[in-house]
Amino acid sequence: MDFLVDALADGRRFRVLSVIEDHTRECLVLEVDTSLPGDRVVEVMGQLGQRRGIPEVITVDNGPEFTGRAMDRWAYAAGVKLHFIDPGKPVQNALVESFQGRLRDECLNTHWFISIADARRTIEAWRREHNEQRPHGSLGRMSPAAFAATEQLRQITRAAAIVVT
């Protein structure tokens, strides 16, 4: 989980919170707004938790949104371990850094956003394309969504085998 910063056509800055699932390479969230403080990050994570479940560990940098009280309280209550990368070592969160590089190159640098609503629509469309259509070499040339579906089927099959055994 990490942030990117970009600007609208009129020069106003906005931020993008990106949440990536390490195993499936799915981009679970690209939250776009002019301000994304710790309370908002917690809100986004709570919504994501309701849809996808709560992870055991989340890797984050040492930004104030992740080190503040709101995130600390949420992580403690949810039973999530926050794994903070060493300051100045983005390579320790290489998956999200690589993803954000692609997002910047393929979406943010190629569009002229006229409003926050326009940025949200365009960035969400890019997220869906990334998850549903783009093959990844590390996933056997499957899209993240297809790989995740295969993994879910494997888990169901394993669970059924355990019950039967």
JSON list of C-alpha atoms in Angstrom, two decimals:
[
{"chain": "A", "resi": 1, "resn": "MET", "atom": "CA", "xyz": [0.00, 0.00, 0.00]},
{"chain": "A", "resi": 2, "resn": "ASP", "atom": "CA", "xyz": [1.38, 3.40, -0.97]},
{"chain": "A", "resi": 3, "resn": "PHE", "atom": "CA", "xyz": [0.54, 6.81, -2.42]},
{"chain": "A", "resi": 4, "resn": "LEU", "atom": "CA", "xyz": [1.13, 8.59, -5.71]},
{"chain": "A", "resi": 5, "resn": "VAL", "atom": "CA", "xyz": [0.67, 12.30, -6.35]},
{"chain": "A", "resi": 6, "resn": "ASP", "atom": "CA", "xyz": [-0.46, 13.90, -9.60]},
{"chain": "A", "resi": 7, "resn": "ALA", "atom": "CA", "xyz": [-2.20, 17.11, -10.70]},
{"chain": "A", "resi": 8, "resn": "LEU", "atom": "CA", "xyz": [-5.38, 18.09, -12.48]},
{"chain": "A", "resi": 9, "resn": "ALA", "atom": "CA", "xyz": [-5.29, 20.27, -15.60]},
{"chain": "A", "resi": 10, "resn": "ASP", "atom": "CA", "xyz": [-5.86, 23.35, -13.43]},
{"chain": "A", "resi": 11, "resn": "GLY", "atom": "CA", "xyz": [-2.81, 22.52, -11.30]},
{"chain": "A", "resi": 12, "resn": "ARG", "atom": "CA", "xyz": [-4.64, 21.23, -8.21]},
{"chain": "A", "resi": 13, "resn": "ARG", "atom": "CA", "xyz": [-2.85, 18.23, -6.80]},
{"chain": "A", "resi": 14, "resn": "PHE", "atom": "CA", "xyz": [-4.50, 14.92, -5.99]},
{"chain": "A", "resi": 15, "resn": "ARG", "atom": "CA", "xyz": [-3.33, 11.70, -4.41]},
{"chain": "A", "resi": 16, "resn": "VAL", "atom": "CA", "xyz": [-3.89, 8.06, -5.30]},
{"chain": "A", "resi": 17, "resn": "LEU", "atom": "CA", "xyz": [-3.85, 5.37, -2.60]},
{"chain": "A", "resi": 18, "resn": "SER", "atom": "CA", "xyz": [-2.94, 2.05, -4.19]},
{"chain": "A", "resi": 19, "resn": "VAL", "atom": "CA", "xyz": [-3.49, -1.26, -2.46]},
{"chain": "A", "resi": 20, "resn": "ILE", "atom": "CA", "xyz": [-1.95, -4.31, -4.14]},
{"chain": "A", "resi": 21, "resn": "GLU", "atom": "CA", "xyz": [-2.43, -7.96, -3.17]},
{"chain": "A", "resi": 22, "resn": "ASP", "atom": "CA", "xyz": [1.03, -9.52, -3.20]},
{"chain": "A", "resi": 23, "resn": "HIS", "atom": "CA", "xyz": [0.10, -13.06, -4.22]},
{"chain": "A", "resi": 24, "resn": "THR", "atom": "CA", "xyz": [-2.36, -12.40, -7.05]},
{"chain": "A", "resi": 25, "resn": "ARG", "atom": "CA", "xyz": [-0.93, -9.02, -8.15]},
{"chain": "A", "resi": 26, "resn": "GLU", "atom": "CA", "xyz": [-4.46, -7.63, -8.10]},
{"chain": "A", "resi": 27, "resn": "CYS", "atom": "CA", "xyz": [-4.89, -3.94, -7.55]},
{"chain": "A", "resi": 28, "resn": "LEU", "atom": "CA", "xyz": [-7.61, -3.97, -4.92]},
{"chain": "A", "resi": 29, "resn": "VAL", "atom": "CA", "xyz": [-8.00, -0.20, -4.57]},
{"chain": "A", "resi": 30, "resn": "LEU", "atom": "CA", "xyz": [-6.99, 2.97, -6.33]},
{"chain": "A", "resi": 31, "resn": "GLU", "atom": "CA", "xyz": [-8.57, 5.64, -4.12]},
{"chain": "A", "resi": 32, "resn": "VAL", "atom": "CA", "xyz": [-8.34, 9.12, -5.67]},
{"chain": "A", "resi": 33, "resn": "ASP", "atom": "CA", "xyz": [-8.91, 12.41, -3.85]},
{"chain": "A", "resi": 34, "resn": "THR", "atom": "CA", "xyz": [-7.30, 15.74, -3.02]},
{"chain": "A", "resi": 35, "resn": "SER", "atom": "CA", "xyz": [-6.71, 14.60, 0.54]},
{"chain": "A", "resi": 36, "resn": "LEU", "atom": "CA", "xyz": [-6.29, 11.08, 1.90]},
{"chain": "A", "resi": 37, "resn": "PRO", "atom": "CA", "xyz": [-5.45, 11.35, 5.62]},
{"chain": "A", "resi": 38, "resn": "GLY", "atom": "CA", "xyz": [-5.10, 8.39, 7.96]},
{"chain": "A", "resi": 39, "resn": "ASP", "atom": "CA", "xyz": [-8.82, 8.34, 8.83]},
{"chain": "A", "resi": 40, "resn": "ARG", "atom": "CA", "xyz": [-9.68, 8.03, 5.14]},
{"chain": "A", "resi": 41, "resn": "VAL", "atom": "CA", "xyz": [-7.12, 5.25, 4.65]},
{"chain": "A", "resi": 42, "resn": "VAL", "atom": "CA", "xyz": [-8.75, 3.38, 7.55]},
{"chain": "A", "resi": 43, "resn": "GLU", "atom": "CA", "xyz": [-12.17, 3.88, 5.97]},
{"chain": "A", "resi": 44, "resn": "VAL", "atom": "CA", "xyz": [-10.92, 2.49, 2.64]},
{"chain": "A", "resi": 45, "resn": "MET", "atom": "CA", "xyz": [-9.28, -0.48, 4.37]},
{"chain": "A", "resi": 46, "resn": "GLY", "atom": "CA", "xyz": [-12.46, -1.19, 6.34]},
{"chain": "A", "resi": 47, "resn": "GLN", "atom": "CA", "xyz": [-14.49, -1.25, 3.12]},
{"chain": "A", "resi": 48, "resn": "LEU", "atom": "CA", "xyz": [-11.91, -3.45, 1.47]},
{"chain": "A", "resi": 49, "resn": "GLY", "atom": "CA", "xyz": [-11.93, -5.77, 4.48]},
{"chain": "A", "resi": 50, "resn": "GLN", "atom": "CA", "xyz": [-15.69, -6.22, 4.16]},
{"chain": "A", "resi": 51, "resn": "ARG", "atom": "CA", "xyz": [-15.32, -7.17, 0.49]},
{"chain": "A", "resi": 52, "resn": "ARG", "atom": "CA", "xyz": [-12.11, -9.22, 0.57]},
{"chain": "A", "resi": 53, "resn": "GLY", "atom": "CA", "xyz": [-11.29, -9.98, 4.18]},
{"chain": "A", "resi": 54, "resn": "ILE", "atom": "CA", "xyz": [-8.56, -8.53, 6.34]},
{"chain": "A", "resi": 55, "resn": "PRO", "atom": "CA", "xyz": [-4.94, -9.47, 5.54]},
{"chain": "A", "resi": 56, "resn": "GLU", "atom": "CA", "xyz": [-2.57, -10.64, 8.25]},
{"chain": "A", "resi": 57, "resn": "VAL", "atom": "CA", "xyz": [0.20, -8.21, 7.22]},
{"chain": "A", "resi": 58, "resn": "ILE", "atom": "CA", "xyz": [0.25, -4.94, 5.29]},
{"chain": "A", "resi": 59, "resn": "THR", "atom": "CA", "xyz": [3.54, -3.49, 4.05]},
{"chain": "A", "resi": 60, "resn": "VAL", "atom": "CA", "xyz": [3.67, 0.31, 4.21]},
{"chain": "A", "resi": 61, "resn": "ASP", "atom": "CA", "xyz": [6.21, 3.11, 4.25]},
{"chain": "A", "resi": 62, "resn": "ASN", "atom": "CA", "xyz": [6.66, 5.51, 7.14]},
{"chain": "A", "resi": 63, "resn": "GLY", "atom": "CA", "xyz": [4.27, 8.19, 5.86]},
{"chain": "A", "resi": 64, "resn": "PRO", "atom": "CA", "xyz": [2.08, 9.97, 8.41]},
{"chain": "A", "resi": 65, "resn": "GLU", "atom": "CA", "xyz": [-1.10, 8.29, 7.09]},
{"chain": "A", "resi": 66, "resn": "PHE", "atom": "CA", "xyz": [0.34, 4.87, 7.96]},
{"chain": "A", "resi": 67, "resn": "THR", "atom": "CA", "xyz": [2.16, 5.74, 11.20]},
{"chain": "A", "resi": 68, "resn": "GLY", "atom": "CA", "xyz": [-0.65, 7.79, 12.75]},
{"chain": "A", "resi": 69, "resn": "ARG", "atom": "CA", "xyz": [-3.10, 6.86, 15.47]},
{"chain": "A", "resi": 70, "resn": "ALA", "atom": "CA", "xyz": [-6.01, 6.09, 13.14]},
{"chain": "A", "resi": 71, "resn": "MET", "atom": "CA", "xyz": [-4.11, 3.39, 11.26]},
{"chain": "A", "resi": 72, "resn": "ASP", "atom": "CA", "xyz": [-2.55, 2.03, 14.43]},
{"chain": "A", "resi": 73, "resn": "ARG", "atom": "CA", "xyz": [-5.96, 1.70, 16.13]},
{"chain": "A", "resi": 74, "resn": "TRP", "atom": "CA", "xyz": [-7.49, 0.07, 13.07]},
{"chain": "A", "resi": 75, "resn": "ALA", "atom": "CA", "xyz": [-4.62, -2.40, 12.64]},
{"chain": "A", "resi": 76, "resn": "TYR", "atom": "CA", "xyz": [-4.72, -3.36, 16.32]},
{"chain": "A", "resi": 77, "resn": "ALA", "atom": "CA", "xyz": [-8.51, -3.82, 16.33]},
{"chain": "A", "resi": 78, "resn": "ALA", "atom": "CA", "xyz": [-8.41, -5.81, 13.05]},
{"chain": "A", "resi": 79, "resn": "GLY", "atom": "CA", "xyz": [-5.46, -7.95, 14.10]},
{"chain": "A", "resi": 80, "resn": "VAL", "atom": "CA", "xyz": [-3.30, -6.69, 11.23]},
{"chain": "A", "resi": 81, "resn": "LYS", "atom": "CA", "xyz": [0.47, -6.42, 11.54]},
{"chain": "A", "resi": 82, "resn": "LEU", "atom": "CA", "xyz": [1.80, -3.29, 9.87]},
{"chain": "A", "resi": 83, "resn": "HIS", "atom": "CA", "xyz": [5.19, -4.03, 8.33]},
{"chain": "A", "resi": 84, "resn": "PHE", "atom": "CA", "xyz": [7.03, -0.72, 7.96]},
{"chain": "A", "resi": 85, "resn": "ILE", "atom": "CA", "xyz": [9.78, -0.61, 5.37]},
{"chain": "A", "resi": 86, "resn": "ASP", "atom": "CA", "xyz": [13.06, 1.00, 6.38]},
{"chain": "A", "resi": 87, "resn": "PRO", "atom": "CA", "xyz": [13.11, 4.76, 5.68]},
{"chain": "A", "resi": 88, "resn": "GLY", "atom": "CA", "xyz": [14.49, 5.52, 2.24]},
{"chain": "A", "resi": 89, "resn": "LYS", "atom": "CA", "xyz": [14.26, 1.88, 1.11]},
{"chain": "A", "resi": 90, "resn": "PRO", "atom": "CA", "xyz": [11.33, 1.70, -1.36]},
{"chain": "A", "resi": 91, "resn": "VAL", "atom": "CA", "xyz": [12.80, -1.51, -2.77]},
{"chain": "A", "resi": 92, "resn": "GLN", "atom": "CA", "xyz": [11.46, -3.22, 0.38]},
{"chain": "A", "resi": 93, "resn": "ASN", "atom": "CA", "xyz": [7.99, -2.59, -1.07]},
{"chain": "A", "resi": 94, "resn": "ALA", "atom": "CA", "xyz": [9.05, -3.38, -4.64]},
{"chain": "A", "resi": 95, "resn": "LEU", "atom": "CA", "xyz": [5.76, -4.85, -5.85]},
{"chain": "A", "resi": 96, "resn": "VAL", "atom": "CA", "xyz": [3.76, -1.71, -5.14]},
{"chain": "A", "resi": 97, "resn": "GLU", "atom": "CA", "xyz": [6.58, 0.52, -6.40]},
{"chain": "A", "resi": 98, "resn": "SER", "atom": "CA", "xyz": [6.69, -1.41, -9.70]},
{"chain": "A", "resi": 99, "resn": "PHE", "atom": "CA", "xyz": [2.91, -1.27, -10.00]},
{"chain": "A", "resi": 100, "resn": "GLN", "atom": "CA", "xyz": [2.91, 2.47, -9.37]},
{"chain": "A", "resi": 101, "resn": "GLY", "atom": "CA", "xyz": [5.55, 2.96, -12.04]},
{"chain": "A", "resi": 102, "resn": "ARG", "atom": "CA", "xyz": [3.26, 1.28, -14.56]},
{"chain": "A", "resi": 103, "resn": "LEU", "atom": "CA", "xyz": [0.27, 3.29, -13.33]},
{"chain": "A", "resi": 104, "resn": "ARG", "atom": "CA", "xyz": [2.26, 6.51, -13.75]},
{"chain": "A", "resi": 105, "resn": "ASP", "atom": "CA", "xyz": [3.65, 5.61, -17.19]},
{"chain": "A", "resi": 106, "resn": "GLU", "atom": "CA", "xyz": [0.48, 4.12, -18.66]},
{"chain": "A", "resi": 107, "resn": "CYS", "atom": "CA", "xyz": [-2.25, 6.22, -17.08]},
{"chain": "A", "resi": 108, "resn": "LEU", "atom": "CA", "xyz": [-1.24, 9.30, -15.11]},
{"chain": "A", "resi": 109, "resn": "ASN", "atom": "CA", "xyz": [1.36, 10.53, -17.63]},
{"chain": "A", "resi": 110, "resn": "THR", "atom": "CA", "xyz": [-0.90, 9.88, -20.63]},
{"chain": "A", "resi": 111, "resn": "HIS", "atom": "CA", "xyz": [-4.08, 11.63, -19.44]},
{"chain": "A", "resi": 112, "resn": "TRP", "atom": "CA", "xyz": [-4.99, 15.24, -18.81]},
{"chain": "A", "resi": 113, "resn": "PHE", "atom": "CA", "xyz": [-7.49, 15.09, -15.92]},
{"chain": "A", "resi": 114, "resn": "ILE", "atom": "CA", "xyz": [-10.01, 17.93, -15.89]},
{"chain": "A", "resi": 115, "resn": "SER", "atom": "CA", "xyz": [-11.56, 17.08, -12.52]},
{"chain": "A", "resi": 116, "resn": "ILE", "atom": "CA", "xyz": [-11.33, 14.66, -9.62]},
{"chain": "A", "resi": 117, "resn": "ALA", "atom": "CA", "xyz": [-14.34, 12.80, -11.06]},
{"chain": "A", "resi": 118, "resn": "ASP", "atom": "CA", "xyz": [-12.53, 12.48, -14.39]},
{"chain": "A", "resi": 119, "resn": "ALA", "atom": "CA", "xyz": [-9.38, 11.21, -12.65]},
{"chain": "A", "resi": 120, "resn": "ARG", "atom": "CA", "xyz": [-11.41, 8.67, -10.66]},
{"chain": "A", "resi": 121, "resn": "ARG", "atom": "CA", "xyz": [-13.16, 7.33, -13.78]},
{"chain": "A", "resi": 122, "resn": "THR", "atom": "CA", "xyz": [-9.98, 7.08, -15.84]},
{"chain": "A", "resi": 123, "resn": "ILE", "atom": "CA", "xyz": [-7.86, 5.57, -13.08]},
{"chain": "A", "resi": 124, "resn": "GLU", "atom": "CA", "xyz": [-10.57, 3.04, -12.15]},
{"chain": "A", "resi": 125, "resn": "ALA", "atom": "CA", "xyz": [-10.86, 1.98, -15.81]},
{"chain": "A", "resi": 126, "resn": "TRP", "atom": "CA", "xyz": [-7.10, 1.47, -15.90]},
{"chain": "A", "resi": 127, "resn": "ARG", "atom": "CA", "xyz": [-7.29, -0.59, -12.66]},
{"chain": "A", "resi": 128, "resn": "ARG", "atom": "CA", "xyz": [-9.98, -2.85, -14.12]},
{"chain": "A", "resi": 129, "resn": "GLU", "atom": "CA", "xyz": [-7.98, -3.35, -17.32]},
{"chain": "A", "resi": 130, "resn": "HIS", "atom": "CA", "xyz": [-4.87, -4.16, -15.24]},
{"chain": "A", "resi": 131, "resn": "ASN", "atom": "CA", "xyz": [-6.76, -6.74, -13.16]},
{"chain": "A", "resi": 132, "resn": "GLU", "atom": "CA", "xyz": [-8.99, -8.31, -15.79]},
{"chain": "A", "resi": 133, "resn": "GLN", "atom": "CA", "xyz": [-7.16, -8.16, -19.12]},
{"chain": "A", "resi": 134, "resn": "ARG", "atom": "CA", "xyz": [-3.43, -7.73, -18.64]},
{"chain": "A", "resi": 135, "resn": "PRO", "atom": "CA", "xyz": [-1.41, -10.97, -18.53]},
{"chain": "A", "resi": 136, "resn": "HIS", "atom": "CA", "xyz": [1.44, -11.11, -16.02]},
{"chain": "A", "resi": 137, "resn": "GLY", "atom": "CA", "xyz": [4.55, -13.21, -16.53]},
{"chain": "A", "resi": 138, "resn": "SER", "atom": "CA", "xyz": [4.80, -13.98, -12.82]},
{"chain": "A", "resi": 139, "resn": "LEU", "atom": "CA", "xyz": [1.25, -15.40, -12.95]},
{"chain": "A", "resi": 140, "resn": "GLY", "atom": "CA", "xyz": [1.83, -17.77, -15.86]},
{"chain": "A", "resi": 141, "resn": "ARG", "atom": "CA", "xyz": [0.62, -15.12, -18.37]},
{"chain": "A", "resi": 142, "resn": "MET", "atom": "CA", "xyz": [-2.77, -14.95, -16.64]},
{"chain": "A", "resi": 143, "resn": "SER", "atom": "CA", "xyz": [-4.46, -11.73, -15.60]},
{"chain": "A", "resi": 144, "resn": "PRO", "atom": "CA", "xyz": [-4.54, -11.06, -11.85]},
{"chain": "A", "resi": 145, "resn": "ALA", "atom": "CA", "xyz": [-8.32, -11.67, -11.76]},
{"chain": "A", "resi": 146, "resn": "ALA", "atom": "CA", "xyz": [-8.01, -14.99, -13.63]},
{"chain": "A", "resi": 147, "resn": "PHE", "atom": "CA", "xyz": [-5.15, -16.07, -11.38]},
{"chain": "A", "resi": 148, "resn": "ALA", "atom": "CA", "xyz": [-7.13, -15.11, -8.26]},
{"chain": "A", "resi": 149, "resn": "ALA", "atom": "CA", "xyz": [-10.12, -17.14, -9.49]},
{"chain": "A", "resi": 150, "resn": "THR", "atom": "CA", "xyz": [-7.84, -20.13, -10.08]},
{"chain": "A", "resi": 151, "resn": "GLU", "atom": "CA", "xyz": [-6.37, -19.73, -6.59]},
{"chain": "A", "resi": 152, "resn": "GLN", "atom": "CA", "xyz": [-9.85, -19.55, -5.04]},
{"chain": "A", "resi": 153, "resn": "LEU", "atom": "CA", "xyz": [-10.84, -22.73, -6.86]},
{"chain": "A", "resi": 154, "resn": "ARG", "atom": "CA", "xyz": [-7.68, -24.44, -5.56]},
{"chain": "A", "resi": 155, "resn": "GLN", "atom": "CA", "xyz": [-8.50, -23.38, -2.01]},
{"chain": "A", "resi": 156, "resn": "ILE", "atom": "CA", "xyz": [-12.07, -24.68, -2.32]},
{"chain": "A", "resi": 157, "resn": "THR", "atom": "CA", "xyz": [-10.76, -27.96, -3.75]},
{"chain": "A", "resi": 158, "resn": "ARG", "atom": "CA", "xyz": [-8.19, -28.26, -0.92]},
{"chain": "A", "resi": 159, "resn": "ALA", "atom": "CA", "xyz": [-10.88, -27.55, 1.68]},
{"chain": "A", "resi": 160, "resn": "ALA", "atom": "CA", "xyz": [-13.18, -30.16, 0.13]},
{"chain": "A", "resi": 161, "resn": "ALA", "atom": "CA", "xyz": [-10.34, -32.71, 0.14]},
{"chain": "A", "resi": 162, "resn": "ILE", "atom": "CA", "xyz": [-9.63, -31.98, 3.82]},
{"chain": "A", "resi": 163, "resn": "VAL", "atom": "CA", "xyz": [-13.32, -32.44, 4.73]},
{"chain": "A", "resi": 164, "resn": "VAL", "atom": "CA", "xyz": [-13.57, -35.67, 2.75]},
{"chain": "A", "resi": 165, "resn": "THR", "atom": "CA", "xyz": [-10.37, -37.14, 4.14]}
]
